[in-house]
XYZ file of C-alpha atoms in Angstrom:
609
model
C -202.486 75.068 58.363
C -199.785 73.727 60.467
C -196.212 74.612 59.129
C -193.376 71.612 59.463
C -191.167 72.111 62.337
C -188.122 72.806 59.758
C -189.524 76.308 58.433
C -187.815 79.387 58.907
C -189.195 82.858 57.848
C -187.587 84.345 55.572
C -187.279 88.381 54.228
C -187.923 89.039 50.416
C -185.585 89.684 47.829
C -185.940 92.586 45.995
C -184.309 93.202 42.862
C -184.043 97.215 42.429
C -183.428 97.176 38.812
C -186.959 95.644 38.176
C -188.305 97.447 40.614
C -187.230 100.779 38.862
C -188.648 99.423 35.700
C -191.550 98.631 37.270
C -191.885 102.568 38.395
C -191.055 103.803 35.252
C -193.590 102.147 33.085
C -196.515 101.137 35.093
C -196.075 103.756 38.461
C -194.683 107.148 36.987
C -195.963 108.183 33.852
C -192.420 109.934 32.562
C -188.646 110.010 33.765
C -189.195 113.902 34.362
C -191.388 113.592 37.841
C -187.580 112.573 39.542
C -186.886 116.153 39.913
C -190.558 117.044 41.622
C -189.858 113.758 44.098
C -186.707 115.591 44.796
C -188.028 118.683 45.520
C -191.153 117.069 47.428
C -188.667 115.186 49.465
C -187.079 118.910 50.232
C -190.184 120.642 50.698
C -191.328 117.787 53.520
C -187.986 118.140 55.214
C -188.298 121.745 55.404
C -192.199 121.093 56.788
C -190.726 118.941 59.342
C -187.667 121.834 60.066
C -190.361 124.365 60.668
C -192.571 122.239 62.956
C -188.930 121.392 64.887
C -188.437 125.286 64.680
C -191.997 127.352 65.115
C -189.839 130.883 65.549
C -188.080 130.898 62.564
C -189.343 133.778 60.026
C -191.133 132.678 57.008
C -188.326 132.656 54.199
C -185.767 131.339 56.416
C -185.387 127.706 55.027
C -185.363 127.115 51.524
C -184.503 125.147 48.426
C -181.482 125.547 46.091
C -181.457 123.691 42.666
C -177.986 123.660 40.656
C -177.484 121.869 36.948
C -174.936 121.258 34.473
C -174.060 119.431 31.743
C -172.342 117.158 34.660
C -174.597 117.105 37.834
C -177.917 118.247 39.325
C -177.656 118.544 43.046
C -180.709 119.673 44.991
C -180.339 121.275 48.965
C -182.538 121.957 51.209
C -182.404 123.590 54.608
C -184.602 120.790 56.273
C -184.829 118.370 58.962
C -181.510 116.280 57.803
C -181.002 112.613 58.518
C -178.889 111.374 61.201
C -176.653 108.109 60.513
C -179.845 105.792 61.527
C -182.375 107.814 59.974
C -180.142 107.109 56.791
C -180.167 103.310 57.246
C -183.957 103.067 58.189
C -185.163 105.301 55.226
C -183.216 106.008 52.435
C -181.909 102.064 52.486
C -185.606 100.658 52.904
C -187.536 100.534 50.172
C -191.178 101.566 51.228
C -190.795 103.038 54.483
C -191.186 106.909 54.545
C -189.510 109.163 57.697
C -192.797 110.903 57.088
C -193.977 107.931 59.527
C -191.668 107.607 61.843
C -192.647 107.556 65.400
C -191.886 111.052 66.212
C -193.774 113.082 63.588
C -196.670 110.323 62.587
C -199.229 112.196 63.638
C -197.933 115.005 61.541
C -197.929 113.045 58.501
C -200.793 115.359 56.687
C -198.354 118.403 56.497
C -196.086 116.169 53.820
C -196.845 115.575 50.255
C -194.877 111.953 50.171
C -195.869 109.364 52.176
C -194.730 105.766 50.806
C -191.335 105.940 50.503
C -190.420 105.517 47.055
C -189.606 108.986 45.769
C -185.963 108.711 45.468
C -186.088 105.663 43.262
C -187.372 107.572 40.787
C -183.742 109.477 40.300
C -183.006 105.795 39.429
C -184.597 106.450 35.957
C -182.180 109.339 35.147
C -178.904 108.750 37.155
C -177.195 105.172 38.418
C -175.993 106.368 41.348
C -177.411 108.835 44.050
C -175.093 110.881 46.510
C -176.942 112.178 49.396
C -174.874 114.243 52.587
C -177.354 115.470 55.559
C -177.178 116.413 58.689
C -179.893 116.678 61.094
C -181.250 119.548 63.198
C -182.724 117.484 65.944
C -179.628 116.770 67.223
C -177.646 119.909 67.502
C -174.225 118.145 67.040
C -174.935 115.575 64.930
C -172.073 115.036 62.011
C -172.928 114.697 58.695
C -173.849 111.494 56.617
C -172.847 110.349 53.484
C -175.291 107.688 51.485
C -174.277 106.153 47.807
C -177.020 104.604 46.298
C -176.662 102.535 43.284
C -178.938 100.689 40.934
C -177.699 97.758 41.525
C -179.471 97.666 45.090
C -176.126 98.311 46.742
C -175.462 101.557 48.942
C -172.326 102.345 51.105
C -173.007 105.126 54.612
C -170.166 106.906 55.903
C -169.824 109.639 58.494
C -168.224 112.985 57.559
C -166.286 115.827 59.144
C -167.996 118.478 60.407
C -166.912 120.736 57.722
C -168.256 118.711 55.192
C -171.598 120.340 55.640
C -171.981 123.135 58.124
C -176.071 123.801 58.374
C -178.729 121.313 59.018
C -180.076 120.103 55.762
C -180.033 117.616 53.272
C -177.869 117.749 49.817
C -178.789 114.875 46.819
C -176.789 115.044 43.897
C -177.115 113.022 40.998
C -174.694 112.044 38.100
C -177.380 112.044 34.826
C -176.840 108.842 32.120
C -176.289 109.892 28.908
C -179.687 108.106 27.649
C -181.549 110.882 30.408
C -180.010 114.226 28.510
C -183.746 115.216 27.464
C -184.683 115.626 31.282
C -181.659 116.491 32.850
C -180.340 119.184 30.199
C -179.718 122.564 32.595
C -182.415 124.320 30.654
C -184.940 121.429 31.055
C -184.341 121.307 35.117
C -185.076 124.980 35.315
C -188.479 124.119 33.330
C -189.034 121.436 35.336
C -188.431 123.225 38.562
C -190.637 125.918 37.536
C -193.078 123.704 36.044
C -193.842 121.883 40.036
C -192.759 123.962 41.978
C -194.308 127.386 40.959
C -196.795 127.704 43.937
C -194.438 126.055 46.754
C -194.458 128.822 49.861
C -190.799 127.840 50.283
C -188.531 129.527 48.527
C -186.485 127.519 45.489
C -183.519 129.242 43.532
C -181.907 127.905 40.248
C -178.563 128.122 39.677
C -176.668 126.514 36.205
C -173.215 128.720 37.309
C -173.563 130.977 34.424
C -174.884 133.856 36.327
C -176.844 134.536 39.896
C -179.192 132.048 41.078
C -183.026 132.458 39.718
C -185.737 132.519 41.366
C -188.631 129.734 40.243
C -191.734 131.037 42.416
C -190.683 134.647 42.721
C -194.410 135.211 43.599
C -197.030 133.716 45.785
C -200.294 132.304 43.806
C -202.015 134.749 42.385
C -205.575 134.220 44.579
C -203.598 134.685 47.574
C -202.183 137.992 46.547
C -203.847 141.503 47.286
C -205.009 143.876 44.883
C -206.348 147.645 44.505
C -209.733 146.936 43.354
C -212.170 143.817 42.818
C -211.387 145.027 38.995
C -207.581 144.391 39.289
C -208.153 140.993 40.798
C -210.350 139.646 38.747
C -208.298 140.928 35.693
C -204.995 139.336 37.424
C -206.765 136.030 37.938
C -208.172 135.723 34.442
C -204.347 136.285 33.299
C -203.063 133.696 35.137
C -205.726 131.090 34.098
C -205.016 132.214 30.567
C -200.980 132.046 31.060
C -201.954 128.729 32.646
C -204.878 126.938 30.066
C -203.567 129.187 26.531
C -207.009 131.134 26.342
C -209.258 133.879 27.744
C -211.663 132.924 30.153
C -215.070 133.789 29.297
C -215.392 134.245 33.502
C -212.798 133.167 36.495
C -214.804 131.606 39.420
C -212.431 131.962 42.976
C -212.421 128.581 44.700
C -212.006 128.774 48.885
C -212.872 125.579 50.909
C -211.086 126.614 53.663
C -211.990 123.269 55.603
C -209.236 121.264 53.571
C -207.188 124.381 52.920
C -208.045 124.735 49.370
C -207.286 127.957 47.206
C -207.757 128.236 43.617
C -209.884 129.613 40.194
C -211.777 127.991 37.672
C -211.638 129.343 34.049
C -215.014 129.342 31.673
C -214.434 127.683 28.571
C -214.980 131.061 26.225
C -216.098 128.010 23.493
C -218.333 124.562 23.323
C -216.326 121.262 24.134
C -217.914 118.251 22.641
C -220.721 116.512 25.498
C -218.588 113.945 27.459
C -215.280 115.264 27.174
C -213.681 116.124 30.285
C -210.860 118.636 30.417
C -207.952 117.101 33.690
C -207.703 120.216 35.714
C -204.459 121.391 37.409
C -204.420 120.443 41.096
C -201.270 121.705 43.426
C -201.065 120.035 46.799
C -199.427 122.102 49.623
C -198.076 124.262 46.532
C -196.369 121.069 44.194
C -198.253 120.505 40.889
C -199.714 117.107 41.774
C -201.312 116.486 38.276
C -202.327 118.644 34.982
C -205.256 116.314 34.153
C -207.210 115.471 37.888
C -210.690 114.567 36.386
C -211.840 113.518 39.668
C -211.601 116.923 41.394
C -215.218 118.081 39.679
C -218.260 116.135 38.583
C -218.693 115.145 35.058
C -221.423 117.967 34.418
C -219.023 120.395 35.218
C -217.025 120.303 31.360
C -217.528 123.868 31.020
C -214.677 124.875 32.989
C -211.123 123.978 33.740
C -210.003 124.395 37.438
C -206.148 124.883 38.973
C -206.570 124.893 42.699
C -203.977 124.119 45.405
C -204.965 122.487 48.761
C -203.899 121.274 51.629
C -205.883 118.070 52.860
C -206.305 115.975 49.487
C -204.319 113.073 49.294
C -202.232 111.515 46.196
C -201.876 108.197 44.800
C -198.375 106.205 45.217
C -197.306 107.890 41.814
C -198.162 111.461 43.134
C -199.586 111.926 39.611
C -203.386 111.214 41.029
C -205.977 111.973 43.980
C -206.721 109.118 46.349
C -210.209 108.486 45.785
C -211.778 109.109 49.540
C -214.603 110.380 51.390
C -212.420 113.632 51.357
C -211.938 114.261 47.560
C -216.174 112.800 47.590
C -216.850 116.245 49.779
C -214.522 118.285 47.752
C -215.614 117.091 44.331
C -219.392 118.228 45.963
C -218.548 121.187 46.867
C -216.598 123.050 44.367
C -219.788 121.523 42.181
C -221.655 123.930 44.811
C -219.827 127.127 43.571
C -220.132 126.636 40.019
C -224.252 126.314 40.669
C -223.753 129.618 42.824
C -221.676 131.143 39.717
C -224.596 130.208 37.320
C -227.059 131.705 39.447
C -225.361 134.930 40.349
C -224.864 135.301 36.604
C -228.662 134.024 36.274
C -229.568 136.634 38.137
C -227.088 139.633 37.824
C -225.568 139.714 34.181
C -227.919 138.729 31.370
C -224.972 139.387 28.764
C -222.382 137.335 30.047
C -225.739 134.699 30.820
C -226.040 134.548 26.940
C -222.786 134.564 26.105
C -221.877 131.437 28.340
C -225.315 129.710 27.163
C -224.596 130.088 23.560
C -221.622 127.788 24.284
C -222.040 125.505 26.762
C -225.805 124.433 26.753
C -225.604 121.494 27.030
C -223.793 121.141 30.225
C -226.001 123.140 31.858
C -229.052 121.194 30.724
C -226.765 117.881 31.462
C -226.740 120.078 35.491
C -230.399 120.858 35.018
C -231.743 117.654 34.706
C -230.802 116.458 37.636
C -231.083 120.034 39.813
C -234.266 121.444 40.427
C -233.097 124.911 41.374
C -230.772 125.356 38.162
C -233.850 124.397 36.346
C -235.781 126.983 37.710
C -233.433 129.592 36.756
C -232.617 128.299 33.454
C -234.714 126.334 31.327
C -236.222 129.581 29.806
C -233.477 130.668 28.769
C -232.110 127.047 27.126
C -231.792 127.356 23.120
C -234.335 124.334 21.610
C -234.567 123.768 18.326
C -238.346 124.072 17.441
C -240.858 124.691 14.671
C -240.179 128.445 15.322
C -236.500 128.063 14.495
C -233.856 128.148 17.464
C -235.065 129.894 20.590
C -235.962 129.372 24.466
C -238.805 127.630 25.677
C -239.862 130.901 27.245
C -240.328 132.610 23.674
C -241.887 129.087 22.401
C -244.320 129.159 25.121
C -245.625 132.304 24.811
C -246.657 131.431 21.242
C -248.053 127.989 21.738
C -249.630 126.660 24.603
C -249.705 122.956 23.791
C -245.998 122.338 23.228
C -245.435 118.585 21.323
C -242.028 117.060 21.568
C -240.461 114.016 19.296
C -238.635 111.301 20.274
C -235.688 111.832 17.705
C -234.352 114.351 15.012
C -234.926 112.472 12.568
C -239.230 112.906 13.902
C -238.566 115.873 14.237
C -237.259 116.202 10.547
C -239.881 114.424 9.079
C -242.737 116.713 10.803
C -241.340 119.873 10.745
C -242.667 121.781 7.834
C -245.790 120.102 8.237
C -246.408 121.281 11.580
C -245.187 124.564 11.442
C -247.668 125.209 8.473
C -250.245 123.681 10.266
C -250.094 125.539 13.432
C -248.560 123.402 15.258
C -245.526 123.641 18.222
C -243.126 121.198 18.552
C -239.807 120.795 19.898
C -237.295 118.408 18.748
C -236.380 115.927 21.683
C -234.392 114.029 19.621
C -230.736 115.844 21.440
C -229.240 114.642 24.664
C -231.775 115.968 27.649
C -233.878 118.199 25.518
C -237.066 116.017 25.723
C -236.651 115.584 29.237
C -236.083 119.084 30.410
C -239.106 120.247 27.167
C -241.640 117.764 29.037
C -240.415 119.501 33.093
C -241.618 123.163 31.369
C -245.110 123.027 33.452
C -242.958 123.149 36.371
C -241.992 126.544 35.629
C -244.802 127.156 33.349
C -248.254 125.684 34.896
C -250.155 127.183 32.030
C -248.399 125.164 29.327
C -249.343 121.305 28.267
C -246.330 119.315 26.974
C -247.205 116.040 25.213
C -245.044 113.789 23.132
C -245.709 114.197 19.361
C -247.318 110.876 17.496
C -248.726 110.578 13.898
C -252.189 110.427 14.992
C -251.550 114.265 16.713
C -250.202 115.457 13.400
C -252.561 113.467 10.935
C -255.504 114.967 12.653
C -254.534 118.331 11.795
C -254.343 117.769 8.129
C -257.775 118.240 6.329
C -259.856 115.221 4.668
C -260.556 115.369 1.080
C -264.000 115.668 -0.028
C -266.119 112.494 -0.760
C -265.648 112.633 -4.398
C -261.993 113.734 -4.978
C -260.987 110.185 -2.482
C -263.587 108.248 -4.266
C -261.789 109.632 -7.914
C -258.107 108.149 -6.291
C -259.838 104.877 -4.770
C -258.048 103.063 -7.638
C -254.311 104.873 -7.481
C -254.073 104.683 -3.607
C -255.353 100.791 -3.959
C -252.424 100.242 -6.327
C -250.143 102.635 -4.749
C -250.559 100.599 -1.528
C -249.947 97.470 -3.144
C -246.720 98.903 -4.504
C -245.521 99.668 -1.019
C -246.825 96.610 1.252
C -243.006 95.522 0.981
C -242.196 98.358 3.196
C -245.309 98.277 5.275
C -246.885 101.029 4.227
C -249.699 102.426 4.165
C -250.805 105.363 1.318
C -254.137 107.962 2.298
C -255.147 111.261 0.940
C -255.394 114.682 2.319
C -254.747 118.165 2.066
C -251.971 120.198 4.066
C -249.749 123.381 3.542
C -247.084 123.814 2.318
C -248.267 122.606 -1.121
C -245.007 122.512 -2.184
C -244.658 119.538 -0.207
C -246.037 116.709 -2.617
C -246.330 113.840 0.391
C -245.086 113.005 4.045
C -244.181 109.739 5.346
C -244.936 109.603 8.501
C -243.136 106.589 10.368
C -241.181 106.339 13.651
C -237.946 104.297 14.510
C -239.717 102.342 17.236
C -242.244 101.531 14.568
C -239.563 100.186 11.873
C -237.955 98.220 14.826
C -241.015 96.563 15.655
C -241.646 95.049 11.626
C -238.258 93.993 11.925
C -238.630 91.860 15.280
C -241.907 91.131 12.972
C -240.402 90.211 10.376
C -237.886 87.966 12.145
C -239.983 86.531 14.223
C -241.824 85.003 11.152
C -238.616 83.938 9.106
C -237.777 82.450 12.498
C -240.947 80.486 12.723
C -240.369 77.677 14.956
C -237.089 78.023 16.289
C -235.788 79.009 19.940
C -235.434 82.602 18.546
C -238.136 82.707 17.084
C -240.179 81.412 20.164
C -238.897 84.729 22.238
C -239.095 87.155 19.486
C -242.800 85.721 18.964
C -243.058 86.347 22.853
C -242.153 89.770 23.066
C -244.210 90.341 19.160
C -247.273 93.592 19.503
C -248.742 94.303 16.674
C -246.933 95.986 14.151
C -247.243 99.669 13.116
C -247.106 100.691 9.687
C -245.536 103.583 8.309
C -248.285 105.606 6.511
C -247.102 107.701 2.897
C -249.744 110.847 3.027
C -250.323 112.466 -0.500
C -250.639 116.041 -0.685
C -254.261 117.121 -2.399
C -252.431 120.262 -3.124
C -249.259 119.714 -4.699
C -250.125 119.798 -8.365
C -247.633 116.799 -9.505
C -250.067 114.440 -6.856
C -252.877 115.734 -8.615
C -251.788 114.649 -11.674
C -250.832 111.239 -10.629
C -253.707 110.081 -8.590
C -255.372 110.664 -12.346
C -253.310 107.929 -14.401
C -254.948 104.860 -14.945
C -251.990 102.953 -16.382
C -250.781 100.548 -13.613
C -247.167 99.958 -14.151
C -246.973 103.774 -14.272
C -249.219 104.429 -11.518
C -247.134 101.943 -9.437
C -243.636 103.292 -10.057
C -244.591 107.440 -9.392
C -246.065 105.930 -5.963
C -242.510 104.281 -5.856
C -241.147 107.503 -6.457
C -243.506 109.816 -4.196
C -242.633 107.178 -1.000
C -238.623 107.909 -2.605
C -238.871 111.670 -1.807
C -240.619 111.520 1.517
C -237.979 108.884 2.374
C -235.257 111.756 1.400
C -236.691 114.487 3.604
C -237.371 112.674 6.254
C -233.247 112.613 6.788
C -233.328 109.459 8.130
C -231.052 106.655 6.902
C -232.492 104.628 4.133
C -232.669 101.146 4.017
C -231.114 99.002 1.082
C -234.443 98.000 -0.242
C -235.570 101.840 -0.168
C -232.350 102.753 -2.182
C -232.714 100.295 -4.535
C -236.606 101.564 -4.978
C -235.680 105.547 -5.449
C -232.977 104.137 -8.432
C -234.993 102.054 -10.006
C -238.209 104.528 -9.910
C -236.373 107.263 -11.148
C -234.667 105.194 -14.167
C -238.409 103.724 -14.573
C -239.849 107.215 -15.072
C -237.265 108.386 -17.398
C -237.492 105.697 -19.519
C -241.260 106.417 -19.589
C -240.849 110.061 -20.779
C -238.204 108.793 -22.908
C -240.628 106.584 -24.741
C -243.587 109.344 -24.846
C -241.273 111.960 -26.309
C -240.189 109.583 -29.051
């Protein structure tokens, strides 16, 4: 498109009090992360005064932090600003002297690199005083900047005196509305709370005493100790000073190809499958965020991680990790080192093994799923709930060669007493991953068949009646079935342990959702709806209600010859099986087990009287 002769180009406005008010609520997620922009700003200056100043002995620059009830003025010994370094970057909004010309190529040794850290005093303070003065230019005077919310700023140039040493001091004036982040207690928390790892050193001072020290100490993984014993004791302090509890096991994190230190802390406890504990990630020693997600894959909920490294980069809010190819190959391999951990354990320590089994499961049948070699290691020693009780697939195996898995827990429920008295094994795959991983045991165990469980595998293992005992219920079952064709249901006869048991209804959910589609398909009749549930109609299963030959109370009723009566303790046998199967009942099967039971009281009622 051709633009009319009279244009112009123009610059945008922008209006810095919605611009603040955009960081605050939708960039920054609380007026507290102005002091860690503050002391990122410092750190970076002092990364660019070191690079200006190789020789200088580690310790020599630093970071001074001062609070009252008045101000809060950081200082740094950095890099400084001169007079046009002042106008290009403190009085641009978006343009970072971590890009300038002279040190772009050194722009992965800084934390902040977008240029919109010192707005976020703007959320505490109306009004930010900066004085610097550079080092690269040996007699450079010092610069004064006054920024104000209202987008206006004033730059003067000050006597020497005014600041003697290179470096930058910002001082800001706190609102009254800010007093919950800017009290002199809370800036020492603060301070302490970011900057704890920094390899710079960073004083507090409120005037009431000598200046503190916040990161007296370097991280604890990069200290040295007497014995592997004290170290591993000193790490699992800090992750418990650092998470509130007592790691079952601390896994050391090196990558040392993007400079990354750190631990990981075992969960001593189960988390809930899904959740994901945010794990503490420090980049070039400032707390980036308490709750990175991204920095491990989802499998990996069993342990919470605080690392601190050097080549990851944040989001505009510094609260975040850019999602890149980087954080892809970092995310991969610290998931490498946790499979190592389980395997050294696997292999090494068959207590702690148990220990972090009994707890977290799940994730590691979530990890061996989709891992062949954690499979190998540990699917014997998984926990499955079985018709054995709760135990390994090892123990299971050894006991039954031909193990049968359900499709749900509420199969399982229905067939467990059954099977167990009849010989049969059978897991319950009803849980997330455990039919999956019960039908991958011939991969570790060749000798062992896995199959899924049906009703014509368990049906077949309960014994016929004889000829003349079916022939003697032909006319109960006939009216029994009748009773129950509303529920699609068929009734037989047979004999099975425990005796106790008086029937088993033996019906699967895919079977009850495919009478429904029936069902709906016919009340449809006709219709669009009914044209594609017709279309995808098989032919419907039905639930079968097996009577126990050796529960005396079936005894007794396949004997009564009065029909009403005979139809309502079939009612009432299909009731109970319903019940134990654990599955939810339908209205129409509630409605039955009342009605049945009121039925066979009145019944007694009126033979007693």
């Amino acid at each position: 498109m051709t633009l009319p002769e009279n244009t112009a180009d123009r610059t945008f406005q922008v209006d810095l009090r919605g611009l603040v008010d955009l960081l605050s609520h939708h960039l920054y997620s609380s007026p507290r992360v102005y002091l860690r922009e503050l002391m990122q700003n410092a750190v970076d200056a002092l990364t660019a005064r070191h690079a200006l100043e190789p020789a200088a002995p580690s310790g020599a620059f630093g970071i001074r932090l001062y609070a009252d009830t008045a101000v809060i003025r950081v200082e740094d010994d950095g890099v400084g600003l001169t007079e046009a370094d002042v106008h290009t970057f403190l009085a641009t909004i978006g343009r970072s002297s971590k890009r300038a010309d002279g040190i772009a190529e050194q722009r992965g040794d800084f934390i902040g690199q977008f240029g919109i850290g010192l707005l976020s005093c703007f959320l505490v303070a109306d009004e930010i005083h900066v004085v610097s003065r550079s080092a690269r230019t040996p007699d450079a005077p010092a610069v004064e900047w006054r920024g104000r919310g209202d987008g206006s700023y004033t730059v003067r140039t000050l006597p020497a005196s005014a600041r003697s040493r290179p470096g930058t001091t910002v001082t800001l004036t706190p609102r009254a509305d800010a007093g919950e982040w800017t009290r002199p207690a809370q800036v020492r928390s603060l301070a302490g709370h970011f900057g704890s790892l920094l390899r710079h050193p960073v004083t507090f001072d409120d005037g009431t005493g000598p200046a503190l020290p916040i990161n007296p100490e370097t991280a604890p993984w990069a200290r040295t100790y007497p014995t592997p014993g004290a170290r591993a004791r000193a790490l699992a302090a800090y992750g418990e000073e650092v998470f509130g509890f007592a790691p079952l096991d601390t896994i050391e994190l090196d990558l040392p190809a993007v400079g990354l230190r750190g631990i990981a802390c075992v969960l001593p406890e189960a988390v809930p499958a899904g959740r994901r504990h945010g794990h503490r990630v420090h980049v070039k020693g400032m707390l980036l965020s308490e709750q990175a997600e991204e920095i491990l894959p989802d499998w990996a909920f069993f342990v919470r991680c605080v690392v601190d490294a050097e080549s990851l980069r944040p989001t505009a809010s510094r609260e975040a990790l850019y999602e890149d190819d980087t954080l892809a190959a970092v995310r991969d391999a610290l998931a490498e080192r946790l499979r190592a951990w389980i395997a050294r354990v696997a292999a090494s320590d068959p207590d702690l093994l148990h220990r972090f089994l009994q707890a977290h499961h799940l994730s590691v049948k979530s990890l061996a799923v989709h891992d062949d070699e954690i499979l190998r290691m540990l699917l014997p020693w998984l926990p499955f709930e079985t018709t054995d009780g709760h135990c390994t697939l090892d123990e299971f195996s050894r006991t039954h060669r031909t193990v049968l898995v359900t499709s749900s827990v509420e199969e399982f429920r229905q067939v467990a007493a059954i099977a167990s008295a009849a010989g049969l094994g059978v897991v319950n795959g009803g849980y997330t991953y455990d039919r999956e991983l019960a039908h991958r045991l011939p991969e570790i165990r060749p000798e062992v068949s896995v199959a899924d469980l049906d009703p014509a595998t368990l049906t077949a293992h309960l014994d016929p009646v004889d000829r003349e005992t079916e022939l003697a219920a032909a006319a109960y079952l006939a009216l029994a079935r009748d009773a129950l064709v509303v529920f699609d249901c068929d009734v037989a006869l047979r004999a099975f342990q425990p005796a106790s048991a008086p029937a088993l209804l033996v019906d699967s959910r895919e079977a009850r959702h495919e009478r429904t589609r029936s069902r709906l398909a016919r009340e449809q009749d006709g219709g669009l709806w009914g044209d594609i549930l017709g279309a995808l109609q098989q032919e419907a299963p039905r639930a079968q209600l097996i009577l126990n030959q050796l529960n005396p109370l079936v005894r007794t009723a396949v004997t009564i010859d009065e029909p009403e009566l005979a139809r309502t303790s079939a009612e009432a046998l299909y009731g109970q099986a319903a019940l134990l199967s654990r599955r939810p009942l339908r209205p129409a099967e509630s409605s039955l087990i009342n009605r049945s039971f009121l039925d066979l009281l009145a019944h007694a009622l009126r033979k007693d009287s």
